[in-house]
Amino acid sequence: MAQNSRAPLTSIEIVRQNNHYAESFGLSLKRTIEQISTADPAIQHHHPETSVPLMNNGFTRASSERRPLASRTGRLTASKVCRSSSEAAEGRFEFERCDHVHGVSQPSSSLSPLLTLSHPRYGLPDTLVKNFASMGIQSIYPWQSSCLLGRGLLTGEKNLVYTAPTGGGKSLVADILMLKRVLGSSHAKAILILPYVALVQEKVNWLRKAIEGVQKEVHLPSQLPDLKRPHSSNTVRIVGFFGGSKTRATWADVDVAVCTFEKAYIGRIAIEQHTIDDLGIVVLDELHMIDDDHRGYLMELLATKILSLEQKVQIVGMSATLPNTQLLAKWLDAKFYISKYKPVPIREYLVLGNSVHSITTSSAFFRAASQTSGLTPSQPTAPSMTIEPSTHNELRNPTTNAVVALAVETASQGYGALIFCGGRQACQSTALLVSQAMSDCNLGILENRQDIIDTLRSLPVGLDEVLEKTIPRGVAFHHAGLTSEEREILASAYDSRVISVIVATCSLAAGINLPARRVILHGARMGREPIGPAMLSVLPK
């Protein structure tokens, strides 16, 4: 009987052949460039052939070959953005003002000693203040100081509900109150509730940097039994709880529990098991989501149980879009504070065909929207900018041409741009188009981008073919089809300016702190109906 001389398959080869892990759990699989090209004829014209082998589930196998970055994609020429004389003058002022965002727009402690976190009124440890400074927080804004110094807030005696515009520094207020509460006692614990996994992961990393080297105030009697002594007596343990996390930590193992809505049951369990005595503060971020039909009840349930406790637990709620601050403050028996301060000016535009209209006021928006809908407004708006039509077939659609032109203009000036699309396919096809219109960069940046590609290639899922084509041009996409490791690598590359443009779905929209000079909403809708055939909002930050 003849024997098979073939060597037995390794476990990795068996998984690659069968892919039980992907088929059984229905994971969102990456699409190949062939699938994208089939779905979007606009990019078939410039799709280069590839010899990268594919798995039977659509994942791209990592290639061990390190190919040169040049000549990986076709080339397009972005259309020129022409500004009116008034827009050019105003735009220069805004861009100059934004150029000094770390100077003029940042708070200055010279205005008041209370704007320095080292001031004795705040009672923060010196190491924590130094960590904040190393993270770019040299001082705070006047509204933050006024809010923090409200009677009973720093001592934990009063609850707080406040609202501030996005980018106005509202998270720092809650962070200071929470860390002061935890660091000021050997046994105090905190719960921070956030709506999304990405926000939890980012917040855990940020808080761990903030408390690095900071020790809690410990006052333990010498006769305390060893079994009742805390973990390491003076270290602060920050743990994230979210769906898919592998942590096995319990309430007894943490000082700060950063949770999604669904995982906030750790607080409810502690209450039911009568181990909640150490809880000192609960922070409810995105408090407006308490009105959410599907998840809001989770936040309301926890807040109600906290309010019913005999012990005093400080509740801090915050939001950028809270319409009824006073009503929620009354329910939570809290002080309320409303700030409208925006450290960076925001200018909004609406694209109609090849024209870009300023919508700084509601009336201007409705006039522009009327023109977009084909109506004739009583006072038509003159465009602030015009975008020259493109000679490329791929950019014959005015909206697509505007997206590419505005993104490339921002990147060519050395700034970052974020483009939001309605789906994953739109993200990847838009990223390809923008990358083909990007200008060449210097050798140093090119080498950094090659490092990003090599890092992605080394991951278990391999390197996505679209990212392999777009990253050399400084463009990437970001959606739920990527693994958490891939999303973190791309966000870090954008934050360090190795990547200039990210095209994303709403996976990147909720609270992720990425600096952007221009944010483009591609295909924005009002409900299910589009506002117009060429709806586009551009928000320079």
Coordinates of C-alpha atoms in Angstrom, one line a residue:
M1 CA 0.0 0.0 0.0
A2 CA 1.5 3.2 -1.2
Q3 CA 2.0 5.8 1.5
N4 CA 1.5 9.5 1.0
S5 CA 4.9 11.2 1.2
R6 CA 3.4 14.6 1.6
A7 CA 4.2 16.2 4.9
P8 CA 1.2 16.8 7.2
L9 CA -0.4 20.2 7.2
T10 CA 0.4 22.7 9.9
S11 CA -2.3 24.2 12.0
I12 CA -1.9 27.5 10.3
E13 CA -2.3 25.9 6.8
I14 CA -5.4 24.1 8.0
V15 CA -6.9 27.3 9.3
R16 CA -6.1 29.1 6.0
Q17 CA -7.8 26.3 4.0
N18 CA -10.9 26.0 6.1
N19 CA -11.2 29.4 7.7
H20 CA -13.7 28.1 10.3
Y21 CA -13.1 31.1 12.5
A22 CA -14.3 33.5 9.9
E23 CA -17.2 31.5 8.5
S24 CA -18.6 30.5 11.8
F25 CA -18.8 33.9 13.4
G26 CA -19.7 36.0 10.3
L27 CA -16.9 38.5 10.7
S28 CA -16.8 41.6 8.4
L29 CA -14.3 40.4 5.8
K30 CA -12.1 42.7 3.9
R31 CA -12.9 43.0 0.2
T32 CA -10.3 42.7 -2.4
I33 CA -9.5 45.4 -4.9
E34 CA -11.2 43.2 -7.6
Q35 CA -14.5 43.3 -5.6
I36 CA -14.2 47.0 -5.1
S37 CA -13.5 47.6 -8.8
T38 CA -16.5 45.5 -9.8
A39 CA -18.8 47.4 -7.5
D40 CA -17.4 50.8 -8.6
P41 CA -16.8 51.2 -12.3
A42 CA -15.2 54.6 -11.7
I43 CA -12.0 52.9 -10.4
Q44 CA -11.8 50.1 -13.0
H45 CA -10.0 52.3 -15.4
H46 CA -6.9 52.7 -13.3
H47 CA -6.9 49.3 -11.5
P48 CA -3.5 47.8 -11.9
E49 CA -3.1 44.0 -12.0
T50 CA -2.1 42.2 -8.9
S51 CA -0.5 38.9 -8.3
V52 CA -1.2 38.7 -4.5
P53 CA -2.9 35.4 -3.8
L54 CA -6.3 35.4 -2.1
M55 CA -7.8 33.2 0.5
N56 CA -11.1 31.6 -0.1
N57 CA -12.8 34.0 2.3
G58 CA -11.6 37.3 0.7
F59 CA -8.7 38.1 3.0
T60 CA -5.5 39.1 1.4
R61 CA -2.5 37.1 2.3
A62 CA 0.5 39.0 3.5
S63 CA 3.2 39.4 0.9
S64 CA 6.7 38.9 2.1
E65 CA 8.0 41.0 -0.8
R66 CA 8.7 44.6 0.0
R67 CA 7.9 46.4 -3.2
P68 CA 8.9 50.0 -3.9
L69 CA 6.3 52.6 -3.2
A70 CA 6.5 54.4 -6.4
S71 CA 4.2 53.7 -9.4
R72 CA 1.7 51.7 -7.4
T73 CA -1.3 53.8 -8.4
G74 CA -2.4 55.7 -11.4
R75 CA -2.3 59.5 -11.3
L76 CA -5.1 62.1 -11.4
T77 CA -4.8 65.8 -11.3
A78 CA -7.0 67.5 -8.6
S79 CA -9.1 70.4 -9.8
K80 CA -8.2 73.9 -8.7
V81 CA -10.2 75.6 -5.9
C82 CA -10.8 79.2 -6.8
R83 CA -11.9 81.6 -4.0
S84 CA -13.7 84.9 -4.3
S85 CA -11.8 88.0 -3.2
S86 CA -13.7 88.3 0.1
E87 CA -13.3 84.6 0.8
A88 CA -9.6 84.7 0.1
A89 CA -9.0 87.5 2.6
E90 CA -11.2 85.9 5.3
G91 CA -9.7 82.5 4.6
R92 CA -6.2 83.8 5.0
F93 CA -7.1 85.3 8.4
E94 CA -8.7 82.0 9.5
F95 CA -5.8 79.9 8.4
E96 CA -3.3 82.2 10.1
R97 CA -5.4 82.1 13.2
C98 CA -5.5 78.3 13.1
D99 CA -1.7 78.2 12.5
H100 CA -1.3 79.7 15.9
V101 CA -3.9 77.4 17.5
H102 CA -1.2 76.3 20.1
G103 CA -0.6 79.9 20.9
V104 CA -3.4 82.4 20.4
S105 CA -6.3 80.0 20.8
Q106 CA -4.8 78.1 23.7
P107 CA -5.4 79.3 27.3
S108 CA -2.8 81.4 28.9
S109 CA -1.9 81.3 32.6
S110 CA -0.7 84.9 32.4
L111 CA -4.4 86.0 32.3
S112 CA -5.1 84.5 35.7
P113 CA -3.1 82.2 38.1
L114 CA -6.3 80.1 38.4
L115 CA -5.8 78.9 34.8
T116 CA -2.7 76.9 35.9
L117 CA -3.5 73.4 37.2
S118 CA -0.7 73.7 39.7
H119 CA -2.7 76.3 41.6
P120 CA -3.4 75.2 45.2
R121 CA -7.2 75.6 44.7
Y122 CA -7.3 72.5 42.6
G123 CA -5.2 70.4 44.9
L124 CA -3.7 68.2 42.2
P125 CA -0.5 66.2 42.7
D126 CA 2.6 67.7 41.1
T127 CA 3.3 64.6 39.1
L128 CA -0.2 64.7 37.6
V129 CA 0.2 68.3 36.6
K130 CA 3.6 67.5 35.0
N131 CA 2.0 64.6 33.1
F132 CA -0.8 66.9 31.8
A133 CA 1.9 69.4 30.7
S134 CA 3.8 66.7 28.8
M135 CA 0.5 65.8 27.0
G136 CA 0.1 69.4 25.9
I137 CA -2.2 70.7 28.7
Q138 CA -0.2 73.6 30.1
S139 CA -3.2 75.5 31.4
I140 CA -7.0 75.5 31.2
Y141 CA -9.6 77.8 29.7
P142 CA -11.5 80.3 31.9
W143 CA -14.7 78.4 31.6
Q144 CA -13.0 75.2 32.8
S145 CA -11.7 77.0 35.8
S146 CA -15.0 78.6 36.6
C147 CA -16.7 75.2 36.3
L148 CA -14.2 73.3 38.4
L149 CA -14.2 75.9 41.2
G150 CA -18.0 75.7 41.6
R151 CA -18.9 75.2 45.3
G152 CA -18.7 71.5 46.3
L153 CA -17.4 70.1 43.0
L154 CA -13.7 69.5 43.8
T155 CA -14.6 68.1 47.1
G156 CA -17.2 65.7 45.6
E157 CA -20.1 67.1 47.6
K158 CA -22.1 68.3 44.6
N159 CA -23.1 66.7 41.3
L160 CA -22.4 68.4 38.0
V161 CA -24.1 68.5 34.6
Y162 CA -22.5 70.7 31.9
T163 CA -22.4 71.2 28.2
A164 CA -19.6 72.6 26.0
P165 CA -19.0 72.6 22.2
T166 CA -16.9 69.8 20.7
G167 CA -13.2 70.7 21.0
G168 CA -13.9 73.1 23.9
G169 CA -12.2 70.9 26.5
K170 CA -15.3 69.5 28.3
S171 CA -13.6 66.0 28.9
L172 CA -10.8 67.6 30.9
V173 CA -13.2 68.9 33.5
A174 CA -14.6 65.4 34.2
D175 CA -11.1 63.9 34.1
I176 CA -9.8 66.3 36.7
L177 CA -12.7 65.7 39.0
M178 CA -12.5 62.0 38.6
L179 CA -8.7 61.7 39.1
K180 CA -8.7 64.0 42.1
R181 CA -11.4 61.9 43.7
V182 CA -9.5 58.6 43.1
L183 CA -6.0 59.9 44.0
G184 CA -7.2 61.6 47.1
S185 CA -8.2 58.4 48.9
S186 CA -6.7 54.9 49.2
H187 CA -10.0 53.2 48.5
A188 CA -12.0 55.5 46.2
K189 CA -13.1 54.1 42.8
A190 CA -14.6 55.7 39.7
I191 CA -16.8 54.6 36.8
L192 CA -16.5 56.4 33.5
I193 CA -19.2 55.5 30.9
L194 CA -18.7 56.1 27.2
P195 CA -20.9 55.0 24.3
Y196 CA -18.5 53.3 21.9
V197 CA -15.7 50.8 22.2
A198 CA -13.2 53.0 20.3
L199 CA -13.8 55.8 22.8
V200 CA -13.2 53.4 25.7
Q201 CA -9.9 52.2 24.3
E202 CA -8.7 55.7 23.6
K203 CA -9.8 57.0 27.0
V204 CA -8.0 54.1 28.8
N205 CA -4.7 54.9 27.0
W206 CA -5.1 58.6 27.7
L207 CA -5.8 58.1 31.4
R208 CA -2.9 55.7 31.8
K209 CA -0.6 58.3 30.4
A210 CA -2.0 61.0 32.7
I211 CA -1.5 58.9 35.9
E212 CA 1.9 57.4 35.0
G213 CA 4.1 57.7 38.1
V214 CA 1.2 59.3 40.2
Q215 CA 0.6 57.7 43.6
K216 CA -2.5 57.6 45.6
E217 CA -2.7 59.0 49.1
V218 CA -2.6 56.0 51.3
H219 CA -3.5 56.1 55.0
L220 CA -3.6 52.4 56.1
P221 CA -3.4 51.3 59.8
S222 CA -0.4 49.0 60.4
Q223 CA -2.7 46.3 61.8
L224 CA -4.7 45.9 58.6
P225 CA -4.8 42.3 57.6
D226 CA -2.9 41.4 54.4
L227 CA -6.1 40.1 52.8
K228 CA -7.7 43.5 53.0
R229 CA -4.7 45.5 51.8
P230 CA -5.1 47.0 48.3
H231 CA -3.3 45.6 45.3
S232 CA -0.1 47.6 45.4
S233 CA -1.3 50.1 48.0
N234 CA -0.6 53.3 45.9
T235 CA -0.9 52.5 42.2
V236 CA -3.9 53.4 40.1
R237 CA -5.4 50.7 38.0
I238 CA -7.4 51.8 35.0
V239 CA -9.3 49.0 33.1
G240 CA -11.5 49.2 30.1
F241 CA -14.7 47.1 30.0
F242 CA -16.3 46.6 26.5
G243 CA -17.6 43.9 24.3
G244 CA -14.8 41.7 23.0
S245 CA -12.3 42.7 25.6
K246 CA -10.3 39.9 27.2
T247 CA -10.0 41.4 30.7
R248 CA -10.9 39.3 33.7
A249 CA -10.8 42.2 36.1
T250 CA -13.6 42.5 38.6
W251 CA -14.8 45.5 40.7
A252 CA -12.2 44.7 43.4
D253 CA -9.4 44.8 40.8
V254 CA -9.8 48.4 39.5
D255 CA -9.7 52.0 40.6
V256 CA -11.1 53.5 37.4
A257 CA -13.5 51.4 35.3
V258 CA -14.0 52.8 31.8
C259 CA -17.1 51.1 30.4
T260 CA -19.4 51.1 27.4
F261 CA -23.1 51.4 28.3
E262 CA -23.6 47.6 28.1
K263 CA -20.6 46.9 30.4
A264 CA -21.6 49.5 33.0
Y265 CA -23.3 46.6 34.8
I266 CA -20.1 46.3 36.8
G267 CA -21.5 49.1 38.9
R268 CA -24.9 47.5 39.2
I269 CA -23.3 44.2 40.3
A270 CA -21.3 46.0 42.9
I271 CA -24.5 47.7 44.2
E272 CA -26.4 44.4 44.3
Q273 CA -23.5 42.6 46.0
H274 CA -23.1 45.4 48.6
T275 CA -19.5 46.1 47.5
I276 CA -20.2 49.5 46.2
D277 CA -18.9 51.4 49.3
D278 CA -15.7 52.4 47.6
L279 CA -17.4 54.1 44.6
G280 CA -16.7 57.8 44.8
I281 CA -17.7 59.2 41.4
V282 CA -19.5 58.3 38.2
V283 CA -18.9 60.1 34.9
L284 CA -21.6 59.9 32.2
D285 CA -20.1 61.1 28.9
E286 CA -22.4 61.9 26.0
L287 CA -25.3 62.4 28.5
H288 CA -27.7 63.3 25.6
M289 CA -27.7 59.6 24.7
I290 CA -29.9 58.9 27.7
D291 CA -32.7 59.6 25.3
D292 CA -31.5 56.9 22.9
D293 CA -34.3 54.4 22.1
H294 CA -32.0 51.4 22.3
R295 CA -29.3 52.1 24.8
G296 CA -30.3 55.1 26.8
Y297 CA -32.1 53.1 29.4
L298 CA -28.8 51.6 30.5
M299 CA -27.4 55.0 31.5
E300 CA -30.7 56.0 33.1
L301 CA -30.8 52.7 35.1
L302 CA -27.3 53.1 36.5
A303 CA -27.9 56.8 37.4
T304 CA -31.1 56.0 39.2
K305 CA -29.5 53.3 41.3
I306 CA -26.6 55.6 42.1
L307 CA -29.1 58.3 43.3
S308 CA -30.8 55.7 45.5
L309 CA -27.7 54.8 47.4
E310 CA -27.4 55.9 51.0
Q311 CA -23.7 56.9 50.5
K312 CA -22.8 60.0 48.6
V313 CA -21.5 59.3 45.1
Q314 CA -20.7 62.3 42.9
I315 CA -22.3 62.2 39.4
V316 CA -20.8 64.2 36.6
G317 CA -22.7 64.3 33.2
M318 CA -21.5 66.1 30.1
S319 CA -22.4 66.5 26.5
A320 CA -21.8 68.8 23.5
T321 CA -25.4 68.6 22.3
L322 CA -27.5 68.7 25.4
P323 CA -30.7 70.8 24.9
N324 CA -32.2 70.4 28.4
T325 CA -29.2 70.9 30.7
Q326 CA -31.3 72.4 33.5
L327 CA -33.9 69.6 33.4
L328 CA -31.3 66.8 33.7
A329 CA -29.4 68.8 36.4
K330 CA -32.7 68.9 38.4
W331 CA -33.2 65.1 38.1
L332 CA -29.6 64.4 39.1
D333 CA -29.7 67.0 41.9
A334 CA -26.7 68.7 40.3
K335 CA -25.2 72.1 39.5
F336 CA -25.4 72.9 35.8
Y337 CA -22.9 74.9 33.6
I338 CA -23.3 75.9 30.0
S339 CA -20.3 77.0 27.9
K340 CA -20.4 78.1 24.3
Y341 CA -16.7 78.7 24.0
K342 CA -15.0 77.4 20.8
P343 CA -11.2 77.6 20.9
V344 CA -11.0 77.0 17.1
P345 CA -13.4 78.8 14.7
I346 CA -15.6 76.6 12.5
R347 CA -16.8 77.7 9.1
E348 CA -19.4 75.7 7.2
Y349 CA -20.0 75.4 3.5
L350 CA -22.4 73.7 1.2
V351 CA -21.3 72.4 -2.2
L352 CA -23.7 72.9 -5.2
G353 CA -22.3 71.5 -8.4
N354 CA -19.0 73.3 -8.9
S355 CA -19.8 76.1 -6.4
V356 CA -19.1 76.2 -2.7
H357 CA -21.5 78.4 -0.6
S358 CA -20.9 79.7 2.9
I359 CA -23.6 78.7 5.4
T360 CA -22.5 80.7 8.4
T361 CA -26.2 81.5 9.3
S362 CA -29.4 79.5 9.1
S363 CA -30.8 81.8 6.5
A364 CA -27.7 81.3 4.4
F365 CA -28.0 77.5 4.7
F366 CA -31.7 77.5 3.6
R367 CA -30.9 79.7 0.6
A368 CA -28.0 77.4 -0.4
A369 CA -30.2 74.3 0.2
S370 CA -33.0 75.8 -1.9
Q371 CA -30.5 76.3 -4.8
T372 CA -29.3 72.8 -4.3
S373 CA -32.9 71.4 -4.5
G374 CA -33.5 73.3 -7.8
L375 CA -35.6 76.0 -6.2
T376 CA -35.1 79.7 -6.8
P377 CA -34.6 81.6 -3.5
S378 CA -35.5 85.2 -3.2
Q379 CA -31.9 86.1 -2.5
P380 CA -29.5 83.7 -4.3
T381 CA -26.2 83.3 -2.6
A382 CA -23.0 84.0 -4.4
P383 CA -20.5 81.2 -4.2
S384 CA -17.5 81.6 -1.8
M385 CA -15.4 79.2 -3.9
T386 CA -15.7 77.5 -7.2
I387 CA -14.1 74.2 -8.3
E388 CA -12.9 73.8 -11.8
P389 CA -14.5 70.9 -13.7
S390 CA -12.2 67.9 -14.1
T391 CA -11.0 66.4 -17.4
H392 CA -10.8 62.9 -15.8
N393 CA -13.6 60.5 -16.3
E394 CA -13.2 59.3 -12.7
L395 CA -13.9 62.9 -11.5
R396 CA -16.7 63.8 -13.8
N397 CA -19.2 63.8 -11.0
P398 CA -19.1 67.4 -9.4
T399 CA -19.4 66.1 -5.8
T400 CA -16.7 63.5 -6.2
N401 CA -14.5 66.1 -7.9
A402 CA -15.2 68.5 -5.0
V403 CA -14.3 65.9 -2.4
V404 CA -11.0 65.2 -4.1
A405 CA -10.1 68.8 -4.8
L406 CA -10.8 70.0 -1.3
A407 CA -8.9 67.1 0.4
V408 CA -5.9 67.5 -1.9
E409 CA -5.8 71.2 -1.3
T410 CA -5.8 70.7 2.5
A411 CA -3.1 68.1 2.3
S412 CA -0.9 70.1 0.0
Q413 CA -0.8 72.9 2.6
G414 CA 0.5 70.5 5.2
Y415 CA -2.7 69.9 7.1
G416 CA -5.0 66.9 7.8
A417 CA -8.4 66.2 6.3
L418 CA -11.1 63.8 7.3
I419 CA -13.7 62.6 4.8
F420 CA -16.8 60.8 6.1
C421 CA -18.7 58.5 3.8
G422 CA -21.9 56.5 4.2
G423 CA -20.4 53.0 3.8
R424 CA -17.3 50.9 3.6
Q425 CA -17.3 50.6 -0.2
A426 CA -17.5 54.3 -0.6
C427 CA -14.7 54.8 1.9
Q428 CA -12.3 52.6 0.0
S429 CA -13.2 53.8 -3.5
T430 CA -12.9 57.5 -2.3
A431 CA -9.6 56.8 -0.7
L432 CA -8.3 55.4 -4.0
L433 CA -9.4 58.4 -5.9
V434 CA -8.0 60.9 -3.5
S435 CA -4.6 59.0 -3.3
Q436 CA -4.2 59.2 -7.1
A437 CA -4.5 63.0 -7.0
M438 CA -2.1 63.5 -4.1
S439 CA 1.3 65.1 -4.9
D440 CA 4.6 63.5 -4.2
C441 CA 6.3 63.8 -0.8
N442 CA 9.8 63.9 0.4
L443 CA 11.9 60.8 1.0
G444 CA 11.6 60.9 4.8
I445 CA 7.8 60.8 4.7
L446 CA 7.9 58.1 2.1
E447 CA 10.1 55.9 4.4
N448 CA 7.7 56.5 7.3
R449 CA 4.8 55.4 5.1
Q450 CA 6.7 52.3 4.1
D451 CA 7.1 51.5 7.8
I452 CA 3.3 51.8 8.3
I453 CA 2.8 49.4 5.4
D454 CA 5.4 46.9 6.8
T455 CA 3.7 47.1 10.2
L456 CA 0.2 46.4 8.7
R457 CA 1.7 43.5 6.6
S458 CA 3.1 41.9 9.8
L459 CA -0.4 41.6 11.3
P460 CA -2.2 38.2 11.3
V461 CA -4.7 39.4 8.7
G462 CA -2.0 40.7 6.4
L463 CA -2.0 44.0 4.4
D464 CA -5.2 45.2 2.8
E465 CA -4.6 45.8 -1.0
V466 CA -6.4 49.2 -1.0
L467 CA -4.3 50.5 1.9
E468 CA -1.2 49.2 0.1
K469 CA -2.1 51.5 -2.8
T470 CA -3.2 54.6 -0.8
I471 CA -0.8 54.8 2.1
P472 CA 2.2 55.7 -0.1
R473 CA 0.2 58.7 -1.2
G474 CA -0.7 59.7 2.4
V475 CA -4.3 58.5 2.3
A476 CA -6.0 55.7 4.3
F477 CA -9.5 54.5 5.1
H478 CA -11.0 53.7 8.5
H479 CA -14.1 51.5 9.0
A480 CA -15.4 48.6 11.1
G481 CA -14.1 46.1 8.5
L482 CA -10.6 46.7 9.8
T483 CA -9.3 45.1 12.9
S484 CA -8.7 47.2 16.0
E485 CA -4.9 46.9 15.5
E486 CA -5.2 48.3 12.0
R487 CA -7.4 51.2 13.0
E488 CA -5.1 52.1 15.8
I489 CA -2.0 52.1 13.5
L490 CA -3.8 54.2 10.9
A491 CA -5.1 56.7 13.5
S492 CA -1.6 57.0 15.0
A493 CA -0.1 57.6 11.6
Y494 CA -2.6 60.3 10.8
D495 CA -2.0 61.9 14.2
S496 CA 1.7 62.0 13.5
R497 CA 1.1 63.5 10.0
V498 CA 2.5 60.5 8.2
I499 CA -0.9 60.2 6.7
S500 CA -2.7 63.4 5.5
V501 CA -6.2 62.2 4.6
I502 CA -8.4 59.6 6.3
V503 CA -11.7 58.5 4.6
A504 CA -13.9 57.0 7.3
T505 CA -17.4 55.9 8.3
C506 CA -19.0 56.9 11.5
S507 CA -16.5 54.5 13.3
L508 CA -14.2 57.5 13.4
A509 CA -16.8 60.3 14.0
A510 CA -17.7 59.8 17.6
G511 CA -15.2 61.6 19.8
I512 CA -12.0 60.3 18.5
N513 CA -9.4 63.1 19.0
L514 CA -7.8 63.5 15.6
P515 CA -6.7 67.0 14.5
A516 CA -8.2 68.1 11.2
R517 CA -8.1 71.4 9.3
R518 CA -11.0 70.3 7.1
V519 CA -13.8 67.8 7.6
I520 CA -15.8 66.7 4.6
L521 CA -19.2 65.0 4.8
H522 CA -19.6 63.2 1.6
G523 CA -23.2 62.4 0.8
A524 CA -24.7 63.9 3.9
R525 CA -28.4 63.3 4.4
M526 CA -31.2 64.7 6.5
G527 CA -33.0 61.5 7.7
R528 CA -33.3 59.2 4.7
E529 CA -33.7 62.0 2.2
P530 CA -30.6 63.8 0.7
I531 CA -30.7 67.6 1.1
G532 CA -29.7 67.9 -2.5
P533 CA -27.9 66.2 -5.4
A534 CA -24.5 67.6 -4.4
M535 CA -24.6 67.9 -0.6
L536 CA -21.3 68.4 0.9
S537 CA -20.3 70.2 4.2
V538 CA -16.7 71.3 4.8
L539 CA -15.7 72.2 8.3
P540 CA -12.2 73.7 8.7
K541 CA -11.0 73.2 12.2

